[in-house]
Amino acid sequence: MVNFSWIKENRPGNKGQSLAEVAVFGSLLLMVLAYMVSQGVSFNYEQETKMEAFRRAMQKASASNVPKAQVVDVRKDVETPDPTDMFGLGGRSTVQARTGAQGVYWSNNSTPLDYATLDTSESVQYVFNPDSNLVAPVIREYTTAALEPEPGSIIVNTDSILKGVNDIYNIGSLAQTKVYQQEPGYGTKQVMVLMNDTDCLEDYCEKSILDSTKYDSARSGLEYYGVYDVSGNAGDPPAVIDFLNPNAGQMNSTLEVQQVVNKDIKRDSTLGLVENANSYTSTESLNSAEILNHVIITSSGRDDVTVTFGDAEPTKTWTTPK
């Protein structure tokens, strides 16, 4: 016969299992909560950085004495919560935002963009940690475009793109071209291309404006480069053509996507105990250093921006009376 009263009195309790389930569920809940807090902080930093980049570009554009497209790239090395960090300090990551590729341009529409000098050439400005109270801000600025002055004869027997013409056009001789100016003595000069090989004495002469020419630039290779300006008398073949090369500055579009961040984190702690007649004194020292090296790739090599963060309160002391 089975004694059910003995089983009831001696069966294992469920308290241990309940505590284990609560511990596991609590751990998972804390991990999810920590992830949500971390993501929320990251999104907040991203939004803040985007707005700051735009405002800085607006400020530079409005303060500029020359019409110039202002591209601003803001990067902040921010600290975000990390529940897995054994020191409870969290991790540091880089938040980046920049204005559009064309930048911010402030003008009254009567002054076009100019690339003739270094001051007026399009540029990009990098701003590192502008509002940090731990490290000094760092600013770097590089030109991103330049003019390629070439003799007018470079467009002969070269693939060219004409405005309003779908097919690639090949100019047979320089005599097919002339300097065109909408208002003589005023405005930008352009290259007019007479698309038939005659002197264009017929009733109708097919013609178009030269948009870009494909040639081998010593600074960035074989590509199509747009016509920016022309020198020479109106009606005569062009003497010199200024092509706008978007990759001839200190930094080009290809190099800009190669920016990297190297991170080095060094953390350790020590605990010391001193006993005297009346008390115990314990001192905990935390050595925390985060070194972030931003590598900016330019046409002439690499430009390193090294940022070092240290612990604001590296030492704590507790005194306990005996």
mmCIF file of C-alpha atoms in Angstrom:
data_model
loop_
_atom_site.group_PDB
_atom_site.id
_atom_site.type_symbol
_atom_site.label_atom_id
_atom_site.label_comp_id
_atom_site.label_asym_id
_atom_site.label_seq_id
_atom_site.Cartn_x
_atom_site.Cartn_y
_atom_site.Cartn_z
ATOM 1 C CA MET A 1 0.000 0.000 0.000
ATOM 2 C CA VAL A 2 1.222 3.462 -0.978
ATOM 3 C CA ASN A 3 1.346 5.994 1.793
ATOM 4 C CA PHE A 4 0.207 9.202 0.003
ATOM 5 C CA SER A 5 0.477 11.294 3.123
ATOM 6 C CA TRP A 6 4.203 10.503 3.322
ATOM 7 C CA ILE A 7 4.687 11.609 -0.359
ATOM 8 C CA LYS A 8 2.802 14.835 0.267
ATOM 9 C CA GLU A 9 4.843 15.622 3.323
ATOM 10 C CA ASN A 10 8.209 14.794 1.725
ATOM 11 C CA ARG A 11 7.841 15.957 -1.884
ATOM 12 C CA PRO A 12 10.477 18.500 -3.078
ATOM 13 C CA GLY A 13 9.595 22.170 -2.797
ATOM 14 C CA ASN A 14 9.119 24.400 -5.863
ATOM 15 C CA LYS A 15 10.768 27.452 -4.344
ATOM 16 C CA GLY A 16 14.177 26.748 -5.911
ATOM 17 C CA GLN A 17 12.702 26.315 -9.372
ATOM 18 C CA SER A 18 10.689 29.513 -9.052
ATOM 19 C CA LEU A 19 13.752 31.483 -8.007
ATOM 20 C CA ALA A 20 15.727 30.086 -10.952
ATOM 21 C CA GLU A 21 12.955 31.033 -13.387
ATOM 22 C CA VAL A 22 12.728 34.554 -11.958
ATOM 23 C CA ALA A 23 16.504 34.950 -12.204
ATOM 24 C CA VAL A 24 16.590 33.837 -15.853
ATOM 25 C CA PHE A 25 13.586 35.957 -16.811
ATOM 26 C CA GLY A 26 14.993 38.952 -14.923
ATOM 27 C CA SER A 27 18.325 38.618 -16.716
ATOM 28 C CA LEU A 28 16.625 38.526 -20.104
ATOM 29 C CA LEU A 29 14.435 41.479 -19.184
ATOM 30 C CA LEU A 30 17.471 43.509 -18.109
ATOM 31 C CA MET A 31 19.279 42.671 -21.360
ATOM 32 C CA VAL A 32 16.303 43.806 -23.450
ATOM 33 C CA LEU A 33 15.934 46.983 -21.392
ATOM 34 C CA ALA A 34 19.648 47.739 -21.690
ATOM 35 C CA TYR A 35 19.498 47.230 -25.469
ATOM 36 C CA MET A 36 16.528 49.579 -25.786
ATOM 37 C CA VAL A 37 18.263 52.249 -23.693
ATOM 38 C CA SER A 38 21.464 51.879 -25.736
ATOM 39 C CA GLN A 39 19.598 52.162 -29.035
ATOM 40 C CA GLY A 40 17.604 55.141 -27.804
ATOM 41 C CA VAL A 41 20.748 56.976 -26.740
ATOM 42 C CA SER A 42 22.405 56.181 -30.087
ATOM 43 C CA PHE A 43 19.438 57.452 -32.119
ATOM 44 C CA ASN A 44 19.345 60.607 -30.014
ATOM 45 C CA TYR A 45 23.038 61.270 -30.676
ATOM 46 C CA GLU A 46 22.553 60.635 -34.404
ATOM 47 C CA GLN A 47 19.689 63.121 -34.661
ATOM 48 C CA GLU A 48 21.620 65.704 -32.671
ATOM 49 C CA THR A 49 24.698 65.290 -34.879
ATOM 50 C CA LYS A 50 22.689 65.604 -38.113
ATOM 51 C CA MET A 51 21.151 68.881 -36.982
ATOM 52 C CA GLU A 52 24.512 70.217 -35.834
ATOM 53 C CA ALA A 53 26.163 69.410 -39.180
ATOM 54 C CA PHE A 54 23.419 71.256 -41.067
ATOM 55 C CA ARG A 55 23.535 74.286 -38.756
ATOM 56 C CA ARG A 56 27.316 74.520 -39.041
ATOM 57 C CA ALA A 57 27.074 74.385 -42.842
ATOM 58 C CA MET A 58 24.401 77.096 -42.811
ATOM 59 C CA GLN A 59 26.555 79.275 -40.581
ATOM 60 C CA LYS A 60 29.619 78.838 -42.814
ATOM 61 C CA ALA A 61 27.621 79.528 -45.965
ATOM 62 C CA SER A 62 26.036 82.715 -44.612
ATOM 63 C CA ALA A 63 29.352 83.996 -43.208
ATOM 64 C CA SER A 64 31.338 83.296 -46.372
ATOM 65 C CA ASN A 65 32.447 86.305 -48.408
ATOM 66 C CA VAL A 66 32.422 84.243 -51.604
ATOM 67 C CA PRO A 67 29.774 81.934 -53.093
ATOM 68 C CA LYS A 68 30.888 78.486 -52.029
ATOM 69 C CA ALA A 69 29.234 75.136 -51.369
ATOM 70 C CA GLN A 70 29.798 74.239 -47.717
ATOM 71 C CA VAL A 71 30.016 70.539 -46.851
ATOM 72 C CA VAL A 72 30.369 69.799 -43.122
ATOM 73 C CA ASP A 73 31.052 66.374 -41.611
ATOM 74 C CA VAL A 74 30.557 66.191 -37.807
ATOM 75 C CA ARG A 75 31.881 63.218 -35.848
ATOM 76 C CA LYS A 76 31.357 62.647 -32.136
ATOM 77 C CA ASP A 77 32.934 59.937 -30.006
ATOM 78 C CA VAL A 78 30.042 59.400 -27.603
ATOM 79 C CA GLU A 79 29.636 57.071 -24.636
ATOM 80 C CA THR A 80 26.689 54.685 -24.710
ATOM 81 C CA PRO A 81 25.423 52.282 -22.017
ATOM 82 C CA ASP A 82 26.780 48.742 -22.157
ATOM 83 C CA PRO A 83 25.372 46.222 -19.640
ATOM 84 C CA THR A 84 28.190 43.777 -20.370
ATOM 85 C CA ASP A 85 30.947 46.182 -19.312
ATOM 86 C CA MET A 86 32.511 44.876 -16.081
ATOM 87 C CA PHE A 87 33.466 48.375 -14.921
ATOM 88 C CA GLY A 88 30.029 49.841 -15.538
ATOM 89 C CA LEU A 89 31.433 52.556 -17.784
ATOM 90 C CA GLY A 90 29.770 51.609 -21.045
ATOM 91 C CA GLY A 91 31.358 51.779 -24.471
ATOM 92 C CA ARG A 92 32.364 54.634 -26.756
ATOM 93 C CA SER A 93 31.323 54.740 -30.385
ATOM 94 C CA THR A 94 31.578 57.275 -33.202
ATOM 95 C CA VAL A 95 28.446 59.008 -34.467
ATOM 96 C CA GLN A 96 28.801 60.685 -37.871
ATOM 97 C CA ALA A 97 26.602 63.035 -39.899
ATOM 98 C CA ARG A 98 27.253 65.299 -42.858
ATOM 99 C CA THR A 99 25.368 67.643 -45.111
ATOM 100 C CA GLY A 100 24.479 66.481 -48.614
ATOM 101 C CA ALA A 101 27.155 65.832 -51.216
ATOM 102 C CA GLN A 102 26.453 69.231 -52.814
ATOM 103 C CA GLY A 103 26.692 71.021 -49.468
ATOM 104 C CA VAL A 104 24.857 74.149 -48.409
ATOM 105 C CA TYR A 105 25.057 77.140 -50.738
ATOM 106 C CA TRP A 106 24.015 80.660 -49.732
ATOM 107 C CA SER A 107 23.524 83.090 -52.620
ATOM 108 C CA ASN A 108 21.212 85.687 -54.133
ATOM 109 C CA ASN A 109 21.373 83.795 -57.465
ATOM 110 C CA SER A 110 23.431 86.538 -59.116
ATOM 111 C CA THR A 111 26.788 85.086 -58.115
ATOM 112 C CA PRO A 112 27.541 81.558 -59.409
ATOM 113 C CA LEU A 113 29.838 79.074 -57.703
ATOM 114 C CA ASP A 114 33.499 79.687 -58.463
ATOM 115 C CA TYR A 115 36.399 77.217 -58.393
ATOM 116 C CA ALA A 116 39.145 79.501 -59.679
ATOM 117 C CA THR A 117 40.977 79.898 -56.348
ATOM 118 C CA LEU A 118 41.602 77.781 -53.254
ATOM 119 C CA ASP A 119 39.289 80.015 -51.199
ATOM 120 C CA THR A 120 36.398 79.549 -53.593
ATOM 121 C CA SER A 121 36.889 75.866 -54.450
ATOM 122 C CA GLU A 122 34.373 73.423 -53.032
ATOM 123 C CA SER A 123 35.590 71.873 -49.797
ATOM 124 C CA VAL A 124 34.572 69.560 -46.972
ATOM 125 C CA GLN A 125 35.145 70.362 -43.295
ATOM 126 C CA TYR A 126 35.552 67.596 -40.700
ATOM 127 C CA VAL A 127 34.628 68.537 -37.113
ATOM 128 C CA PHE A 128 35.526 66.113 -34.301
ATOM 129 C CA ASN A 129 33.858 66.284 -30.861
ATOM 130 C CA PRO A 130 32.794 69.953 -31.067
ATOM 131 C CA ASP A 131 30.871 70.024 -27.782
ATOM 132 C CA SER A 132 32.837 67.587 -25.615
ATOM 133 C CA ASN A 133 34.008 68.702 -22.172
ATOM 134 C CA LEU A 134 36.608 65.901 -22.072
ATOM 135 C CA VAL A 135 38.676 66.588 -25.195
ATOM 136 C CA ALA A 136 39.458 69.608 -27.337
ATOM 137 C CA PRO A 137 37.579 69.805 -30.650
ATOM 138 C CA VAL A 138 39.561 69.187 -33.847
ATOM 139 C CA ILE A 139 38.724 70.712 -37.261
ATOM 140 C CA ARG A 140 40.156 69.653 -40.636
ATOM 141 C CA GLU A 141 39.234 71.110 -44.030
ATOM 142 C CA TYR A 142 40.093 69.850 -47.527
ATOM 143 C CA THR A 143 39.263 70.960 -51.052
ATOM 144 C CA THR A 144 37.240 68.450 -53.058
ATOM 145 C CA ALA A 145 37.363 69.872 -56.590
ATOM 146 C CA ALA A 146 39.646 71.922 -58.833
ATOM 147 C CA LEU A 147 39.902 73.293 -62.348
ATOM 148 C CA GLU A 148 41.860 71.568 -65.105
ATOM 149 C CA PRO A 149 43.037 74.292 -67.544
ATOM 150 C CA GLU A 150 43.662 72.607 -70.887
ATOM 151 C CA PRO A 151 44.392 73.961 -74.403
ATOM 152 C CA GLY A 152 41.320 74.132 -76.600
ATOM 153 C CA SER A 153 42.787 71.578 -78.984
ATOM 154 C CA ILE A 154 42.317 68.825 -76.381
ATOM 155 C CA ILE A 155 38.701 68.418 -77.450
ATOM 156 C CA VAL A 156 39.665 67.413 -81.006
ATOM 157 C CA ASN A 157 39.244 63.700 -81.885
ATOM 158 C CA THR A 158 38.040 63.035 -78.348
ATOM 159 C CA ASP A 159 34.731 61.583 -77.141
ATOM 160 C CA SER A 160 32.556 64.471 -76.024
ATOM 161 C CA ILE A 161 29.064 64.995 -74.681
ATOM 162 C CA LEU A 162 27.018 67.822 -76.192
ATOM 163 C CA LYS A 163 24.008 69.341 -74.477
ATOM 164 C CA GLY A 164 20.779 67.973 -75.889
ATOM 165 C CA VAL A 165 22.552 65.320 -77.999
ATOM 166 C CA ASN A 166 22.059 61.686 -76.978
ATOM 167 C CA ASP A 167 25.025 60.139 -78.776
ATOM 168 C CA ILE A 168 28.705 60.620 -78.030
ATOM 169 C CA TYR A 169 30.156 63.157 -80.471
ATOM 170 C CA ASN A 170 33.678 63.361 -81.862
ATOM 171 C CA ILE A 171 34.912 66.820 -82.880
ATOM 172 C CA GLY A 172 36.920 66.558 -86.107
ATOM 173 C CA SER A 173 38.840 69.808 -85.911
ATOM 174 C CA LEU A 174 39.133 72.933 -83.784
ATOM 175 C CA ALA A 175 37.598 74.916 -86.645
ATOM 176 C CA GLN A 176 34.267 73.274 -85.760
ATOM 177 C CA THR A 177 34.243 75.143 -82.447
ATOM 178 C CA LYS A 178 34.015 78.722 -81.329
ATOM 179 C CA VAL A 179 33.704 80.668 -78.110
ATOM 180 C CA TYR A 180 30.078 81.504 -77.420
ATOM 181 C CA GLN A 181 28.789 84.134 -75.020
ATOM 182 C CA GLN A 182 25.078 84.804 -74.692
ATOM 183 C CA GLU A 183 25.664 88.505 -74.085
ATOM 184 C CA PRO A 184 28.957 89.830 -75.535
ATOM 185 C CA GLY A 185 31.169 91.012 -72.701
ATOM 186 C CA TYR A 186 28.981 89.526 -69.949
ATOM 187 C CA GLY A 187 28.367 86.087 -68.471
ATOM 188 C CA THR A 188 30.163 82.775 -68.703
ATOM 189 C CA LYS A 189 31.753 81.763 -71.982
ATOM 190 C CA GLN A 190 30.950 78.374 -73.494
ATOM 191 C CA VAL A 191 32.186 76.204 -76.343
ATOM 192 C CA MET A 192 29.854 76.163 -79.346
ATOM 193 C CA VAL A 193 30.268 73.065 -81.542
ATOM 194 C CA LEU A 194 29.250 73.235 -85.215
ATOM 195 C CA MET A 195 28.084 69.679 -85.812
ATOM 196 C CA ASN A 196 28.604 69.632 -89.598
ATOM 197 C CA ASP A 197 32.094 69.851 -91.083
ATOM 198 C CA THR A 198 31.377 72.817 -93.369
ATOM 199 C CA ASP A 199 31.708 76.488 -92.509
ATOM 200 C CA CYS A 200 28.027 76.508 -91.661
ATOM 201 C CA LEU A 201 26.989 78.863 -94.428
ATOM 202 C CA GLU A 202 23.770 76.963 -95.121
ATOM 203 C CA ASP A 203 20.358 78.183 -94.037
ATOM 204 C CA TYR A 204 20.424 75.813 -91.089
ATOM 205 C CA CYS A 205 23.503 74.772 -89.155
ATOM 206 C CA GLU A 206 23.189 72.080 -86.525
ATOM 207 C CA LYS A 207 25.099 73.102 -83.421
ATOM 208 C CA SER A 208 25.243 72.521 -79.686
ATOM 209 C CA ILE A 209 27.112 73.495 -76.522
ATOM 210 C CA LEU A 210 29.967 71.317 -75.282
ATOM 211 C CA ASP A 211 29.044 69.802 -71.924
ATOM 212 C CA SER A 212 32.026 67.559 -71.104
ATOM 213 C CA THR A 213 35.030 65.885 -72.690
ATOM 214 C CA LYS A 214 36.735 62.595 -71.924
ATOM 215 C CA TYR A 215 40.464 62.879 -71.405
ATOM 216 C CA ASP A 216 43.234 61.489 -69.225
ATOM 217 C CA SER A 217 43.858 63.815 -66.277
ATOM 218 C CA ALA A 218 47.226 63.518 -64.554
ATOM 219 C CA ARG A 219 45.449 63.919 -61.212
ATOM 220 C CA SER A 220 42.576 61.458 -61.503
ATOM 221 C CA GLY A 221 42.729 59.466 -64.725
ATOM 222 C CA LEU A 222 40.501 58.971 -67.747
ATOM 223 C CA GLU A 223 37.010 60.379 -67.180
ATOM 224 C CA TYR A 224 34.505 62.870 -68.513
ATOM 225 C CA TYR A 225 35.096 66.374 -67.133
ATOM 226 C CA GLY A 226 32.572 69.182 -67.457
ATOM 227 C CA VAL A 227 33.368 72.521 -69.098
ATOM 228 C CA TYR A 228 33.538 75.269 -66.496
ATOM 229 C CA ASP A 229 34.848 78.289 -68.412
ATOM 230 C CA VAL A 230 36.540 79.204 -71.683
ATOM 231 C CA SER A 231 39.107 81.852 -72.601
ATOM 232 C CA GLY A 232 39.311 83.434 -76.029
ATOM 233 C CA ASN A 233 37.420 85.953 -78.131
ATOM 234 C CA ALA A 234 33.790 85.276 -78.895
ATOM 235 C CA GLY A 235 33.467 83.741 -82.365
ATOM 236 C CA ASP A 236 37.033 82.394 -82.375
ATOM 237 C CA PRO A 237 38.120 78.831 -81.508
ATOM 238 C CA PRO A 238 38.702 78.440 -77.745
ATOM 239 C CA ALA A 239 42.252 79.123 -76.523
ATOM 240 C CA VAL A 240 42.007 77.445 -73.101
ATOM 241 C CA ILE A 241 39.151 75.451 -71.605
ATOM 242 C CA ASP A 242 38.765 75.105 -67.837
ATOM 243 C CA PHE A 243 37.283 71.717 -66.967
ATOM 244 C CA LEU A 244 35.876 71.124 -63.504
ATOM 245 C CA ASN A 245 37.472 67.996 -62.057
ATOM 246 C CA PRO A 246 35.492 66.806 -59.000
ATOM 247 C CA ASN A 247 38.359 64.523 -57.949
ATOM 248 C CA ALA A 248 41.298 66.899 -58.290
ATOM 249 C CA GLY A 249 41.172 68.455 -54.811
ATOM 250 C CA GLN A 250 42.912 67.380 -51.617
ATOM 251 C CA MET A 251 40.165 64.771 -51.240
ATOM 252 C CA ASN A 252 37.915 63.106 -53.789
ATOM 253 C CA SER A 253 34.687 61.145 -53.607
ATOM 254 C CA THR A 254 36.466 57.782 -53.723
ATOM 255 C CA LEU A 255 38.816 58.609 -50.865
ATOM 256 C CA GLU A 256 36.037 60.030 -48.687
ATOM 257 C CA VAL A 257 34.393 56.635 -48.229
ATOM 258 C CA GLN A 258 37.640 55.107 -46.940
ATOM 259 C CA GLN A 259 37.700 56.897 -43.583
ATOM 260 C CA VAL A 260 38.349 54.478 -40.699
ATOM 261 C CA VAL A 261 38.396 54.544 -36.899
ATOM 262 C CA ASN A 262 40.911 52.536 -34.867
ATOM 263 C CA LYS A 263 39.907 52.025 -31.224
ATOM 264 C CA ASP A 264 42.143 51.059 -28.308
ATOM 265 C CA ILE A 265 40.581 50.567 -24.856
ATOM 266 C CA LYS A 266 42.763 50.121 -21.772
ATOM 267 C CA ARG A 267 41.075 49.465 -18.407
ATOM 268 C CA ASP A 268 42.325 47.969 -15.156
ATOM 269 C CA SER A 269 41.664 48.510 -11.460
ATOM 270 C CA THR A 270 43.611 48.099 -8.210
ATOM 271 C CA LEU A 271 42.450 47.977 -4.590
ATOM 272 C CA GLY A 272 44.641 48.975 -1.642
ATOM 273 C CA LEU A 273 43.896 48.572 2.085
ATOM 274 C CA VAL A 274 45.626 50.536 4.887
ATOM 275 C CA GLU A 275 44.995 49.729 8.570
ATOM 276 C CA ASN A 276 45.770 52.137 11.395
ATOM 277 C CA ALA A 277 44.823 52.304 15.062
ATOM 278 C CA ASN A 278 41.345 53.750 14.570
ATOM 279 C CA SER A 279 40.186 52.877 11.063
ATOM 280 C CA TYR A 280 40.541 50.980 7.824
ATOM 281 C CA THR A 281 41.152 52.959 4.628
ATOM 282 C CA SER A 282 40.571 51.323 1.261
ATOM 283 C CA THR A 283 41.473 52.980 -2.010
ATOM 284 C CA GLU A 284 40.231 51.798 -5.398
ATOM 285 C CA SER A 285 42.043 53.113 -8.458
ATOM 286 C CA LEU A 286 40.538 52.738 -11.914
ATOM 287 C CA ASN A 287 42.824 53.284 -14.871
ATOM 288 C CA SER A 288 40.645 53.873 -17.899
ATOM 289 C CA ALA A 289 41.883 55.207 -21.225
ATOM 290 C CA GLU A 290 40.126 55.075 -24.586
ATOM 291 C CA ILE A 291 42.144 56.095 -27.616
ATOM 292 C CA LEU A 292 40.320 56.612 -30.905
ATOM 293 C CA ASN A 293 42.363 57.299 -34.001
ATOM 294 C CA HIS A 294 40.365 58.703 -36.919
ATOM 295 C CA VAL A 295 42.197 58.118 -40.183
ATOM 296 C CA ILE A 296 41.273 60.529 -42.978
ATOM 297 C CA ILE A 297 42.451 59.425 -46.419
ATOM 298 C CA THR A 298 43.499 62.350 -48.652
ATOM 299 C CA SER A 299 45.037 62.615 -52.099
ATOM 300 C CA SER A 300 48.477 63.159 -50.554
ATOM 301 C CA GLY A 301 48.249 60.344 -47.987
ATOM 302 C CA ARG A 302 46.556 59.958 -44.594
ATOM 303 C CA ASP A 303 45.731 62.520 -41.932
ATOM 304 C CA ASP A 304 45.394 61.075 -38.417
ATOM 305 C CA VAL A 305 43.222 62.649 -35.736
ATOM 306 C CA THR A 306 43.897 60.954 -32.375
ATOM 307 C CA VAL A 307 41.447 61.503 -29.495
ATOM 308 C CA THR A 308 42.200 60.240 -25.957
ATOM 309 C CA PHE A 309 39.522 59.931 -23.286
ATOM 310 C CA GLY A 310 40.450 59.364 -19.634
ATOM 311 C CA ASP A 311 38.383 58.592 -16.548
ATOM 312 C CA ALA A 312 37.102 61.758 -14.859
ATOM 313 C CA GLU A 313 37.252 60.178 -11.333
ATOM 314 C CA PRO A 314 39.972 57.508 -11.464
ATOM 315 C CA THR A 315 40.391 57.097 -7.656
ATOM 316 C CA LYS A 316 37.890 56.523 -4.836
ATOM 317 C CA THR A 317 38.654 56.200 -1.123
ATOM 318 C CA TRP A 318 36.544 54.757 1.709
ATOM 319 C CA THR A 319 37.379 55.035 5.427
ATOM 320 C CA THR A 320 35.734 52.704 7.966
ATOM 321 C CA PRO A 321 36.228 53.202 11.740
ATOM 322 C CA LYS A 322 37.195 50.157 13.781
#
